Coordinates of C-alpha atoms and ligand atoms in Angstrom, one line a residue:
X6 CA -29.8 8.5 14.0
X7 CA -27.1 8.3 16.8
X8 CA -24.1 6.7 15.6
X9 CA -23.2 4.1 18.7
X10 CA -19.5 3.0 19.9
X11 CA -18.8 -0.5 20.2
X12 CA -16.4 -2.4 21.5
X13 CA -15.5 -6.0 22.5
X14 CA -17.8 -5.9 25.7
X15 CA -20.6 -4.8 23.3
X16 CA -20.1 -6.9 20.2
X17 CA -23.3 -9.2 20.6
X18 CA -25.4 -5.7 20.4
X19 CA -23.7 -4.6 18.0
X20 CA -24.5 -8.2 16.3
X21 CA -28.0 -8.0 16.8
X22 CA -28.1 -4.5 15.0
X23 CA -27.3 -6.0 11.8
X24 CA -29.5 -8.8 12.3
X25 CA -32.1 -5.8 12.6
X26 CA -30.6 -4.7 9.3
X27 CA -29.0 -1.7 10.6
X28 CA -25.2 -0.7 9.4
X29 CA -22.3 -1.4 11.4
X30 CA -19.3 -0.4 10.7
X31 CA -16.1 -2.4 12.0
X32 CA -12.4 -2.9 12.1
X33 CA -10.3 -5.5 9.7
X34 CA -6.6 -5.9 9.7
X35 CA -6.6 -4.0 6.4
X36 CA -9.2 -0.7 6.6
X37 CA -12.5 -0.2 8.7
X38 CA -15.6 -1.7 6.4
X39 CA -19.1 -1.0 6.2
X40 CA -21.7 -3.8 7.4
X41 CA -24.6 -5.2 7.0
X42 CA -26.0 -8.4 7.0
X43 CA -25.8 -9.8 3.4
X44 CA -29.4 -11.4 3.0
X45 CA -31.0 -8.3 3.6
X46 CA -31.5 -6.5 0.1
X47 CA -32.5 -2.9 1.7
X48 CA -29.7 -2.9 4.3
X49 CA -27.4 -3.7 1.3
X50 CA -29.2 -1.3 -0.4
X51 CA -28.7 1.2 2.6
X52 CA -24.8 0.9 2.4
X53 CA -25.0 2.0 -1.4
X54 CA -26.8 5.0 -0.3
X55 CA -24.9 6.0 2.9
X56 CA -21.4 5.4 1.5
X57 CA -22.6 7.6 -2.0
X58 CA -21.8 4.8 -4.3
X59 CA -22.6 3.7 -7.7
X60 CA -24.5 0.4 -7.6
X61 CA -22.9 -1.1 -10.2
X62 CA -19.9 -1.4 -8.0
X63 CA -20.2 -5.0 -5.9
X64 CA -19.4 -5.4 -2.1
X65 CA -16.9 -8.0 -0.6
X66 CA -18.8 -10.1 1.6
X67 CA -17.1 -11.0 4.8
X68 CA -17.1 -14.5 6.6
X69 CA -15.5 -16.0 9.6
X70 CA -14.3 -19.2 8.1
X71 CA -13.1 -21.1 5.2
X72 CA -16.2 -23.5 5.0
X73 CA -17.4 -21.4 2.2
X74 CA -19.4 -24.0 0.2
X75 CA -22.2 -22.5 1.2
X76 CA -22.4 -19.3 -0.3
X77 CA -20.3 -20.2 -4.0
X78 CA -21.0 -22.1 -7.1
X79 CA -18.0 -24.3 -6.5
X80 CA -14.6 -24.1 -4.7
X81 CA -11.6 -25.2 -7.5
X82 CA -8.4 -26.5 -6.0
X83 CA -6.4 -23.4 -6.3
X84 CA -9.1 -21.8 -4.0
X85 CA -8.6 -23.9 -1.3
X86 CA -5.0 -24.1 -1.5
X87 CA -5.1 -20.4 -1.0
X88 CA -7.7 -20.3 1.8
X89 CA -5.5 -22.8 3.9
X90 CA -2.5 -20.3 3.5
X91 CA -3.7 -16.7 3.5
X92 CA -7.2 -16.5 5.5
X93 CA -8.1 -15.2 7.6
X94 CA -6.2 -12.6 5.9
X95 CA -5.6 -9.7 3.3
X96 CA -7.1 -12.0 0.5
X97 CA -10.2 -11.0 -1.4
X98 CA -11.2 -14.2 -3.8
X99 CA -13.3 -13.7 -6.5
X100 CA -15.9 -17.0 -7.2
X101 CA -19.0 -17.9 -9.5
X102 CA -22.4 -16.9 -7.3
X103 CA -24.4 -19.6 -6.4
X104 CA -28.1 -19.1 -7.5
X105 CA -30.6 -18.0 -4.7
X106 CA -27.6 -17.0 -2.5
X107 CA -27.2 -13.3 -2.0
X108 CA -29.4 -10.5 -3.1
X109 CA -28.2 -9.1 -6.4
X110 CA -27.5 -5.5 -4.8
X111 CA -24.3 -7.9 -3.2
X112 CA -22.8 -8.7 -6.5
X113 CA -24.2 -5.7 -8.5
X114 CA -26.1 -7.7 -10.3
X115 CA -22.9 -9.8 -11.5
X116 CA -22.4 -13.6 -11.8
X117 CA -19.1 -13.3 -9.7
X118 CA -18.6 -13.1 -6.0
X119 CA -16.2 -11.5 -4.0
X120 CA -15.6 -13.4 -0.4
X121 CA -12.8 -12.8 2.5
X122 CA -11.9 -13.9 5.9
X123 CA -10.9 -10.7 8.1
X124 CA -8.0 -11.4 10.7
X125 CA -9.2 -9.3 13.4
X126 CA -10.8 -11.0 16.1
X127 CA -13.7 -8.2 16.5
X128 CA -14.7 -8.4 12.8
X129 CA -14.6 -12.6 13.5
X130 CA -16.7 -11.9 16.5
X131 CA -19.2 -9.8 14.7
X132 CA -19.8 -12.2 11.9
X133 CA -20.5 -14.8 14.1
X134 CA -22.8 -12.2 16.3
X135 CA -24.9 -11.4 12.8
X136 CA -25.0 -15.3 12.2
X137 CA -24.8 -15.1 8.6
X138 CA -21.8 -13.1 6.3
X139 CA -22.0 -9.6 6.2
X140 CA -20.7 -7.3 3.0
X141 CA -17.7 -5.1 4.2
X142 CA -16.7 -2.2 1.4
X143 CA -14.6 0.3 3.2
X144 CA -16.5 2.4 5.4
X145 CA -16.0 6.3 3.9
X146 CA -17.8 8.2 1.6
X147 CA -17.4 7.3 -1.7
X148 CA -14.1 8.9 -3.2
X149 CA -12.3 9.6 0.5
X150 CA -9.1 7.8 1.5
X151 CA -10.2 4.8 3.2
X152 CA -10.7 4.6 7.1
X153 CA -8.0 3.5 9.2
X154 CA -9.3 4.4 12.6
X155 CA -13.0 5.0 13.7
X156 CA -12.8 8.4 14.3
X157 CA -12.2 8.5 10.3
X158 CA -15.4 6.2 10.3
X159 CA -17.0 8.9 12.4
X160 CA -16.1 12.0 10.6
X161 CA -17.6 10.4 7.3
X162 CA -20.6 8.7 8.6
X163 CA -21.3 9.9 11.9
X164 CA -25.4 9.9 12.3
X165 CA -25.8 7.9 9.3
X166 CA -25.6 4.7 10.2
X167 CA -26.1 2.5 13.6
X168 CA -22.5 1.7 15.1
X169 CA -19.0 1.6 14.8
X170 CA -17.4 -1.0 16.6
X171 CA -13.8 0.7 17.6
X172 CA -10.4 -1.8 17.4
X173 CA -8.0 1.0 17.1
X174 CA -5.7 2.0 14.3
X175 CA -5.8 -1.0 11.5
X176 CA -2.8 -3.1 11.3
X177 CA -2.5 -2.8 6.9
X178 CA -3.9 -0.2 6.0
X179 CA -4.1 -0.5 2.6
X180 CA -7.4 -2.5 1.5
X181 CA -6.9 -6.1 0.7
X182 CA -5.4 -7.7 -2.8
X183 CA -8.6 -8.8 -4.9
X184 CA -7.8 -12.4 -7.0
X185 CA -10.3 -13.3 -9.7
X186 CA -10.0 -17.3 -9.6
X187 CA -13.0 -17.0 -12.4
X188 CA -11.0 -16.3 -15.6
X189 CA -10.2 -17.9 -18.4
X190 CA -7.1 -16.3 -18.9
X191 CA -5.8 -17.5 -15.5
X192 CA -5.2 -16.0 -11.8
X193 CA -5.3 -11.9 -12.0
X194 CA -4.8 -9.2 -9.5
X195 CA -7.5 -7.1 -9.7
X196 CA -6.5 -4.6 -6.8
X197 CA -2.8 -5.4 -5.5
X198 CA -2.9 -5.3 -0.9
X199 CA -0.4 -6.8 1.1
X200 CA -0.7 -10.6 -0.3
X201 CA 1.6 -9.7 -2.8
X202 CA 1.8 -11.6 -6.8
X203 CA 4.9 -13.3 -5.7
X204 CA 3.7 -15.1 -2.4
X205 CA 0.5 -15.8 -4.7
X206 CA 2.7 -17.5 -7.5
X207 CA 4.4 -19.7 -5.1
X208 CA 1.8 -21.1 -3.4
X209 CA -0.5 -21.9 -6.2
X210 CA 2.9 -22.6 -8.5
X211 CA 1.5 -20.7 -11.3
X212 CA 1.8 -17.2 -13.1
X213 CA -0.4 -14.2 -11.3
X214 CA -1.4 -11.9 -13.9
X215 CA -1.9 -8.0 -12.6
X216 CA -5.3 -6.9 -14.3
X217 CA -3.7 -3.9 -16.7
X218 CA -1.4 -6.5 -18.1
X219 CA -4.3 -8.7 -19.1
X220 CA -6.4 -5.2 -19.9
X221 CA -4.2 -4.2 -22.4
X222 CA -4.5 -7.8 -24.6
X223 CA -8.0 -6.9 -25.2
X224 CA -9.1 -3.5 -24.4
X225 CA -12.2 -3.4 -25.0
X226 CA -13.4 -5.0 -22.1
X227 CA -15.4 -3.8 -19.2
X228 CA -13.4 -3.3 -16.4
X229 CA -13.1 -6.7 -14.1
X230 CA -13.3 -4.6 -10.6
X231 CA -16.0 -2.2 -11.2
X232 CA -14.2 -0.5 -8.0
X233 CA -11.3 0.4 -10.1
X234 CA -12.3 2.9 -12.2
X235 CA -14.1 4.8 -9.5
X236 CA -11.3 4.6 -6.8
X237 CA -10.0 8.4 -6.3
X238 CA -8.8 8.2 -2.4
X239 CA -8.0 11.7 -3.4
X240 CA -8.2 15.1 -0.3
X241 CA -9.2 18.5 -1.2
X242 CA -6.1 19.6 -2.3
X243 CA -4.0 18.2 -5.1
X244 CA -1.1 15.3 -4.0
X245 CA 2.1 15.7 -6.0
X246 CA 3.7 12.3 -6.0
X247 CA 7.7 13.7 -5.8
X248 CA 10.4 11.7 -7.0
X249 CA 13.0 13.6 -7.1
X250 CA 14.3 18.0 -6.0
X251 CA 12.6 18.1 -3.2
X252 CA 13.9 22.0 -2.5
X253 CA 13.8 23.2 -6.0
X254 CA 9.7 22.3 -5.7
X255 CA 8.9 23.4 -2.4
X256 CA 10.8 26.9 -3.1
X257 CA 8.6 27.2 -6.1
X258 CA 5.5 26.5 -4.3
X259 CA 5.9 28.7 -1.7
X260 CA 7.2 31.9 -4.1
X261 CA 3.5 30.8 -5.4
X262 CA 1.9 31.5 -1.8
X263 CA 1.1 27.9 -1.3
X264 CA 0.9 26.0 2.4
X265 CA 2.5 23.1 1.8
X266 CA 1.9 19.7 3.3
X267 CA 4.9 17.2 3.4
X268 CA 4.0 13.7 3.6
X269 CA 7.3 11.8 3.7
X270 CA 9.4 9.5 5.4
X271 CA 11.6 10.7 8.8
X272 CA 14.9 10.3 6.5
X273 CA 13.5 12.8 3.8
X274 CA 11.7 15.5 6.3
X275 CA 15.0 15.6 7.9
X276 CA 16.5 16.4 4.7
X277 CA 13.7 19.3 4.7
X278 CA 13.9 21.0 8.0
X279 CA 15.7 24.1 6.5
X280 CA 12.2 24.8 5.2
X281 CA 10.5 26.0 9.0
X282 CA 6.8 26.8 7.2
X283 CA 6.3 23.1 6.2
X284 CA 3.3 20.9 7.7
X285 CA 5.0 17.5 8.3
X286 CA 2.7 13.9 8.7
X287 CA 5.5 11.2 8.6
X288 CA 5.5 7.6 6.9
X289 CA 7.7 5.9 9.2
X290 CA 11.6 4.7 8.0
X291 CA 12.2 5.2 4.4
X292 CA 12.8 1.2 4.9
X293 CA 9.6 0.5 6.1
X294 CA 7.0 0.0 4.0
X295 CA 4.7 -1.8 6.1
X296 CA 4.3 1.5 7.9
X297 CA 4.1 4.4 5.1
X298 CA 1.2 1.9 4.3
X299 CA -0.2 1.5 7.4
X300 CA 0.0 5.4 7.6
X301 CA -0.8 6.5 4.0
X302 CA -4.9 7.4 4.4
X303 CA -4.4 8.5 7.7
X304 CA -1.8 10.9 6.9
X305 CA -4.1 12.4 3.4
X306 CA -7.1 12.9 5.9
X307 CA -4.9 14.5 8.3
X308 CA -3.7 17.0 5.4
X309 CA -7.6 17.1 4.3
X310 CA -8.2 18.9 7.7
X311 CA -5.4 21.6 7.8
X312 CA -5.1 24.6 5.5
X313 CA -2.5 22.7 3.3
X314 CA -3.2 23.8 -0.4
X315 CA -1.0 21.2 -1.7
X316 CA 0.5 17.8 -0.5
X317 CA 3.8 16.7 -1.5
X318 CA 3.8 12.7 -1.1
X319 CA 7.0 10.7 -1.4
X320 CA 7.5 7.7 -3.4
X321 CA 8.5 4.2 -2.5
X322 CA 9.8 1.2 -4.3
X323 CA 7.0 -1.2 -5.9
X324 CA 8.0 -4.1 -4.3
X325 CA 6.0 -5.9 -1.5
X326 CA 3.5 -4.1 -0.1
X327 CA 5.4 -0.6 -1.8
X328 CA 3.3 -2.0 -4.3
X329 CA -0.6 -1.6 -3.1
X330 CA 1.3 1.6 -1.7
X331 CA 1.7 3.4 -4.9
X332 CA -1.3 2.3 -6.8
X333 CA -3.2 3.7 -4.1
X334 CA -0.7 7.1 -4.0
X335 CA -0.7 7.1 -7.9
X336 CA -4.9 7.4 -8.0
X337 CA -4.4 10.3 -5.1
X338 CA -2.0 11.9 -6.7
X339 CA -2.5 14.8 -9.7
X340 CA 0.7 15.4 -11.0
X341 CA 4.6 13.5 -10.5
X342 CA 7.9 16.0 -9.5
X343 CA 9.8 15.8 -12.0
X344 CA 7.3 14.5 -14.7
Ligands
TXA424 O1 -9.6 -4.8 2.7 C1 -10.7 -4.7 2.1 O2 -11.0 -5.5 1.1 C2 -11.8 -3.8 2.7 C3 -12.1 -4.3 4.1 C4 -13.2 -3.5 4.8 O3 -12.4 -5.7 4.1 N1 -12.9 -3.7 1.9 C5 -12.9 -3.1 0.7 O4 -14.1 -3.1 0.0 O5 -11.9 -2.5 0.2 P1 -14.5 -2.1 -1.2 O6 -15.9 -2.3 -1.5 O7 -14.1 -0.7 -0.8 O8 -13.6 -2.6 -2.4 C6 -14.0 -3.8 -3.0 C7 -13.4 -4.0 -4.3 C8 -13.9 -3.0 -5.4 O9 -12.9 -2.5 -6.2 C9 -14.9 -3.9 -6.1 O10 -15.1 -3.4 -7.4 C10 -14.2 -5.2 -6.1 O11 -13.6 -5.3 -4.8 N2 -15.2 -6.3 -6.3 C11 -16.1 -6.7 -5.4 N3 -16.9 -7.7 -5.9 C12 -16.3 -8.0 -7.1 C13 -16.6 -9.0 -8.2 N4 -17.6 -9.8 -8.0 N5 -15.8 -8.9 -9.3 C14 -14.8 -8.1 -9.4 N6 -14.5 -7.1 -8.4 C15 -15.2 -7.1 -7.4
MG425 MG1 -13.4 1.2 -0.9

C-alpha cells in the first residue's frame, strides 16, 4: 500500500479513508496518533497489527467536542469541570463504557474508556471529516519513541497504512496526562503529560493521586494503564540518564572505543565542547522545559539513525512538564551517571 500525504487542502479525503476503514495517521498538539474510525472492529483491529501491539493494551479515542454523552456511561461533575478547562487539550479522561458503544478491540476488552479532545485544528478537522470518533494511540511501532513529525510517522509505517496527514513538528511532545475519574480511591495520574497534578488539584479542589503512589497501597493489582508496563520509548543503543561528571564519563567511554551521542541542553554541551568527537542533538535552554520536551523523541530517533553506540541524556527538574519529561527519559534510559 502507498502511504499518501495529507494536508489541510486534502483533509476531507483523508476523512473519507477512515470512513472506508483505512488508517490515517495525524498530528495532535502532544504526538502524531494512529487512526481509524472507532466503530469499525477490523480497522481497530488493523492498528493493533500495524503498530505491533499487544491487544490487551486499550486505544484513546479521539473527539472534537465535549458533548461526550454519547459515547460514556455517565459524565460526574468533576468530568465536566475538567472538560470546560483543559479540552481541547493534553487531557486523556478515563470513563465507564457505555454498553453497545465501541467495539471491545477499543477498550481491550475493559469496562473503562479512555476519551480526549486534540487541540490541533487538523486532528479537529479530521474527526469531524470521519463523522464519528476515531482511536488515536501514538502512531510508531510498538516500543519506539513516539512521533513528533510525520517523517517519524513515515519511517515507522511507511506502506503500512493509508495516509499521514502532515501538521509539522508537534507543539508537546510528550503524549498527553491520562486521569482515571473511575476509582474508588479518588483522581490518579495514570501517565503524567503536560496538564500537570497541580493545575488538576486546583481546578477540581481535590487531591490527584500519581498511579505508583496508589500501586504501592495494594500491589497486587493489575496495572491501571495496561500501556505502562509495555512503554520502552527506548533507541538501539543504551541512554544513560547523567546527573552529574559529565567529563569523567565521557573520557571513560571513549578510552572504551565508544561513539557517543550527547543529548543535552545548549548550557551543558557548551560546558562539553573540549570533547571535538561528540555527536550533539540539543534540548533547548537548561530553563526551558517546554522545549527539551518538545525535542526529547525527536532527538532519541535522531541518535537511533547515527552510529552513536551510546546516548548520554541530561536530566531536568520534575516539576511542570520536567515531570512527563523524565518518566518518559527514565523508561529510555538503562543506567543513571553517577548511580
Ligand atoms: O497524547 C496522546 O495521548 C497520544 C495522542 C496521539 O493523542 N496518544 C497516545 O496513545 O499516547 P497511546 O495508545 O500511545 O497511549 C494510551 C495510554 C496507554 O498507556 C494505555 O494503556 C492508556 O492510555 N489507556 C487507554 N485506555 C485506557 C483505559 N481504559 N484504562 C486505563 N488506561 C488506558
Ligand atoms: Mg504510545
Amino acid at each position: 500500500m502507498e502511504t499518501q500525504l495529507f494536508n489541510q487542502e486534502s483533509i476531507r479525503e483523508a476523512g473519507n479513508l477512515l470512513k472506508n476503514g483505512e488508517l490515517v495517521a495525524f498530528p495532535t498538539e502532544t504526538v502524531y496518533g494512529l487512526g481509524a474510525i472507532a466503530s469499525n472492529e477490523e480497522a481497530v483491529e488493523n492498528v493493533y497489527t500495524v503498530k505491533g501491539r499487544p491487544s490487551d493494551n486499550p486505544l484513546i479515542v479521539h473527539v472534537a467536542s465535549t458533548e461526550i454523552d454519547e459515547w460514556v456511561a455517565d459524565v460526574p461533575k468533576v468530568a465536566r469541570k475538567l472538560m470546560d478547562k483543559f479540552w481541547p487539550g493534553p487531557l486523556t479522561l478515563i470513563f465507564n463504557t457505555k454498553a453497545g458503544v465501541f467495539p471491545s478491540a477499543v477498550t481491550g476488552g475493559q469496562e473503562t474508556v479512555a476519551m480526549r479532545m486534540p487541540d490541533q485544528t487538523l486532528a479537529l478537522q479530521l474527526i469531524k471529516e470521519a463523522g464519528f470518533p476515531i482511536v488515536g494511540p501514538s502512531a510508531n511501532t510498538s516500543g519506539k519513541p513516539s512521533p513528533t513529525t510525520a517523517q517519524h510517522v513515515s519511517h515507522d509505517l511507511n506502506d503500512k497504512i493509508a495516509g499521514i496527514v502532515d501538521g509539522g513538528e508537534t507543539k508537546i511532545g510528550v503524549e498527553s496526562t491520562v486521569l482515571d475519574l473511575t476509582d474508588s480511591r479518588g483522581l490518579i495520574i495514570l501517565r503524567p503529560g503536560a496538564v500537570t497534578r497541580e493545575a488538576l488539584q486546583i481546578v477540581t479542589d481535590q487531591k490527584v493521586w500519581m498511579s505508583e503512589e496508589v500501586a504501592s497501597a495494594d500491589a497486587t493489582d493489575a496495572p491501571k494503564a495496561p500501556g505502562m508496563k509495555y512503554m520502552h520509548y527506548s533507541p538501539t543503543q543504551p541512554v544513560i540518564l547523567m546527573r552529574d561528571n559529565w567529563g569523567e564519563k565521557i573520557a571513560e567511554l571513549l578510552a572504551a572505543g565508544n561513539t557517543i551521542g550527547v543529548l543535552a541542553s545548549d548550557e551543558q554541551i557548551t560546558e562539553l565542547t573540549d570533547f571535538s568527537e561528540l555527536a550533539v542533538y540539543s534540548l533547548g535552554s537548561r530553563t526551558d522545559e517546554n522545549a527539551a520536551s518538545q525535542r526529547l523523541y525527536a532527538g532519541l530517533r535522531y541518535f537511533d539513525m547515527t552510529n552513536v553506540t551510546v546516548i548520554l541524556a541530561e536530566g531536568y527538574p520534575k516539576d511542570g512538564i520536567g515531570v512527563a519529561f523524565m518518566n518518559r527519559l527514565e523508561k529510555a534510559a538503562s543506567s543513571m551517571y553517577p548511580e
